[in-house]
Amino acid sequence: MQPKSPSILECPVGRAVETVGEWWSILILRDAFQGATKFDEFSQSLGIAPNILSRRLAHLTESGMFVRRRYHERPPRYEYVLTEKARDFFPVVVALLAWGNKHLAPKGESIVLANRSDARAFDPIVVDAAEMRPITLANAVVVPGPRASRGMRKRLASLKAMNPAVAPAGD
């Protein structure tokens, strides 16, 4: 466990990384989104050592991403059921898939996200729900929320991106 500064603990990105940032966790969630629920299914799909899988499943359960439900009495066997909190993580996995296909698949895509009803490939983007416009580095800025501490407000005010006159890198 890494020591955490107040700015990391207060930051939603820092808290999210604390919950799912370990790479096995994201792959476990990916497999759960594809229907895996049982220890053996995760183990077979991922080729992960059983002790690591046990720890990651326990962490994801303690974090509220899974509910552990017994499906067999003797011997006791459990399945891991996605919670609403975990289902809300699905767009993050979609964004990782889209980014990986765009930047890490030089010979072409090996997996494509598609519409369930007609198998038409999706082209995922992150949009603002109010205006249905893409959210990009050029049009977004991080501002303090209503519960931001003085330290967080000071940190955000010191960021170059907070100054509307400063164009983000690459634009």
Short mmCIF file of C-alpha atoms in Angstrom, two decimals:
data_model
loop_
_atom_site.label_atom_id
_atom_site.label_comp_id
_atom_site.label_asym_id
_atom_site.label_seq_id
_atom_site.Cartn_x
_atom_site.Cartn_y
_atom_site.Cartn_z
CA MET A 1 0.00 0.00 0.00
CA GLN A 2 1.44 3.34 -1.05
CA PRO A 3 1.28 6.37 1.26
CA LYS A 4 -1.38 8.75 0.08
CA SER A 5 -1.16 12.50 0.04
CA PRO A 6 -4.32 14.48 0.79
CA SER A 7 -4.48 15.65 -2.83
CA ILE A 8 -4.53 12.02 -4.05
CA LEU A 9 -7.13 10.97 -1.49
CA GLU A 10 -9.35 13.93 -2.36
CA CYS A 11 -8.99 13.50 -6.13
CA PRO A 12 -11.61 11.26 -7.76
CA VAL A 13 -8.97 9.94 -10.17
CA GLY A 14 -6.71 9.02 -7.24
CA ARG A 15 -9.58 7.26 -5.45
CA ALA A 16 -10.54 5.41 -8.64
CA VAL A 17 -6.97 4.22 -9.16
CA GLU A 18 -6.94 3.03 -5.54
CA THR A 19 -10.01 0.91 -6.31
CA VAL A 20 -9.29 -0.45 -9.80
CA GLY A 21 -5.87 0.82 -10.84
CA GLU A 22 -4.03 -2.45 -10.41
CA TRP A 23 -4.00 -4.00 -13.89
CA TRP A 24 -5.33 -7.43 -12.84
CA SER A 25 -8.38 -5.68 -11.37
CA ILE A 26 -9.23 -4.03 -14.67
CA LEU A 27 -8.81 -7.33 -16.54
CA ILE A 28 -10.99 -9.12 -13.98
CA LEU A 29 -13.68 -6.48 -14.48
CA ARG A 30 -13.29 -6.77 -18.26
CA ASP A 31 -13.95 -10.51 -18.00
CA ALA A 32 -16.89 -9.93 -15.66
CA PHE A 33 -18.41 -7.57 -18.24
CA GLN A 34 -18.07 -10.45 -20.72
CA GLY A 35 -19.95 -12.82 -18.39
CA ALA A 36 -17.35 -14.40 -16.10
CA THR A 37 -18.58 -14.82 -12.52
CA LYS A 38 -16.69 -17.79 -11.07
CA PHE A 39 -13.15 -18.04 -9.76
CA ASP A 40 -12.28 -20.80 -12.26
CA GLU A 41 -13.60 -18.73 -15.18
CA PHE A 42 -11.41 -15.76 -14.22
CA SER A 43 -8.44 -18.04 -13.59
CA GLN A 44 -8.73 -19.83 -16.92
CA SER A 45 -9.30 -16.65 -18.93
CA LEU A 46 -6.52 -14.64 -17.33
CA GLY A 47 -3.90 -17.27 -16.49
CA ILE A 48 -3.46 -15.49 -13.17
CA ALA A 49 -1.95 -17.16 -10.10
CA PRO A 50 -4.71 -18.29 -7.70
CA ASN A 51 -3.33 -16.29 -4.74
CA ILE A 52 -3.27 -13.08 -6.79
CA LEU A 53 -6.76 -13.73 -8.15
CA SER A 54 -8.05 -14.36 -4.63
CA ARG A 55 -6.57 -11.07 -3.39
CA ARG A 56 -7.89 -9.07 -6.34
CA LEU A 57 -11.40 -10.56 -6.04
CA ALA A 58 -11.39 -9.86 -2.29
CA HIS A 59 -10.29 -6.27 -2.91
CA LEU A 60 -12.91 -5.72 -5.61
CA THR A 61 -15.56 -7.20 -3.31
CA GLU A 62 -14.46 -5.03 -0.35
CA SER A 63 -14.45 -2.01 -2.69
CA GLY A 64 -18.06 -2.65 -3.65
CA MET A 65 -17.40 -3.71 -7.24
CA PHE A 66 -18.60 -7.28 -6.69
CA VAL A 67 -21.07 -9.00 -4.42
CA ARG A 68 -19.94 -12.49 -3.51
CA ARG A 69 -22.81 -14.98 -3.73
CA ARG A 70 -22.67 -18.67 -2.80
CA TYR A 71 -23.78 -20.95 -5.61
CA HIS A 72 -22.66 -24.33 -4.18
CA GLU A 73 -22.82 -25.55 -0.56
CA ARG A 74 -20.32 -28.45 -0.42
CA PRO A 75 -17.67 -27.54 -1.05
CA PRO A 76 -18.59 -23.86 -0.66
CA ARG A 77 -18.27 -22.08 -4.00
CA TYR A 78 -18.96 -18.44 -4.74
CA GLU A 79 -19.66 -16.35 -7.78
CA TYR A 80 -18.78 -12.70 -8.14
CA VAL A 81 -21.68 -10.57 -9.31
CA LEU A 82 -21.13 -7.07 -10.67
CA THR A 83 -22.65 -4.27 -8.62
CA GLU A 84 -24.08 -1.05 -10.00
CA LYS A 85 -20.80 0.60 -9.01
CA ALA A 86 -18.93 -1.89 -11.19
CA ARG A 87 -21.37 -1.58 -14.09
CA ASP A 88 -20.75 2.18 -13.97
CA PHE A 89 -17.07 1.36 -14.63
CA PHE A 90 -17.94 -0.18 -18.03
CA PRO A 91 -17.43 3.09 -19.97
CA VAL A 92 -13.88 3.25 -18.59
CA VAL A 93 -13.12 -0.20 -20.04
CA VAL A 94 -14.75 0.90 -23.32
CA ALA A 95 -12.49 3.96 -23.39
CA LEU A 96 -9.42 1.78 -22.74
CA LEU A 97 -10.47 -0.57 -25.55
CA ALA A 98 -10.96 2.31 -27.99
CA TRP A 99 -7.66 3.92 -27.02
CA GLY A 100 -5.83 0.58 -27.28
CA ASN A 101 -7.30 -0.07 -30.72
CA LYS A 102 -6.34 3.40 -31.91
CA HIS A 103 -2.80 3.54 -30.53
CA LEU A 104 -1.63 0.01 -29.72
CA ALA A 105 -2.90 -2.12 -32.60
CA PRO A 106 -0.52 -1.37 -35.48
CA LYS A 107 -1.63 -4.46 -37.43
CA GLY A 108 -5.32 -3.85 -36.82
CA GLU A 109 -7.95 -4.39 -34.17
CA SER A 110 -8.29 -7.85 -32.65
CA ILE A 111 -11.37 -6.91 -30.59
CA VAL A 112 -14.08 -4.45 -31.57
CA LEU A 113 -16.98 -3.28 -29.43
CA ALA A 114 -20.21 -3.73 -31.37
CA ASN A 115 -23.92 -3.11 -31.07
CA ARG A 116 -25.59 -6.15 -29.50
CA SER A 117 -28.60 -6.03 -31.85
CA ASP A 118 -26.88 -5.77 -35.24
CA ALA A 119 -23.12 -6.29 -34.58
CA ARG A 120 -22.34 -2.85 -36.04
CA ALA A 121 -18.98 -1.68 -34.67
CA PHE A 122 -19.17 1.18 -32.19
CA ASP A 123 -16.78 4.13 -32.34
CA PRO A 124 -16.73 5.11 -28.65
CA ILE A 125 -16.22 8.69 -27.53
CA VAL A 126 -16.83 10.46 -24.23
CA VAL A 127 -19.60 13.03 -24.51
CA ASP A 128 -21.25 15.60 -22.29
CA ALA A 129 -24.69 14.24 -21.41
CA ALA A 130 -26.31 17.69 -21.51
CA GLU A 131 -25.12 18.72 -24.97
CA MET A 132 -24.07 15.34 -26.45
CA ARG A 133 -20.81 16.92 -27.59
CA PRO A 134 -17.43 15.19 -27.28
CA ILE A 135 -15.37 16.06 -24.21
CA THR A 136 -11.81 16.80 -25.30
CA LEU A 137 -8.65 18.19 -23.78
CA ALA A 138 -9.28 21.40 -25.73
CA ASN A 139 -12.75 22.06 -24.31
CA ALA A 140 -12.45 20.69 -20.75
CA VAL A 141 -11.00 22.11 -17.56
CA VAL A 142 -10.89 20.73 -14.02
CA VAL A 143 -12.47 23.07 -11.46
CA PRO A 144 -12.99 22.66 -7.71
CA GLY A 145 -16.18 20.95 -6.69
CA PRO A 146 -18.38 22.11 -3.81
CA ARG A 147 -16.55 19.86 -1.31
CA ALA A 148 -13.01 20.76 -2.42
CA SER A 149 -10.65 21.55 0.44
CA ARG A 150 -8.53 24.71 0.52
CA GLY A 151 -5.53 22.59 -0.44
CA MET A 152 -7.32 21.16 -3.47
CA ARG A 153 -8.53 24.61 -4.52
CA LYS A 154 -4.96 25.92 -4.24
CA ARG A 155 -3.57 22.96 -6.22
CA LEU A 156 -6.15 23.38 -8.99
CA ALA A 157 -5.60 27.15 -9.14
CA SER A 158 -1.88 26.54 -9.69
CA LEU A 159 -2.45 24.36 -12.75
CA LYS A 160 -1.72 25.89 -16.15
CA ALA A 161 -4.89 24.36 -17.57
CA MET A 162 -6.97 26.49 -15.18
CA ASN A 163 -5.95 29.58 -17.13
CA PRO A 164 -8.32 29.88 -20.12
CA ALA A 165 -5.57 31.67 -22.09
CA VAL A 166 -3.29 28.63 -21.94
CA ALA A 167 -3.98 26.14 -24.71
CA PRO A 168 -3.56 22.48 -23.72
CA ALA A 169 -0.55 20.66 -25.10
CA GLY A 170 -1.10 19.32 -28.58
CA ASP A 171 -3.85 21.73 -29.59
#
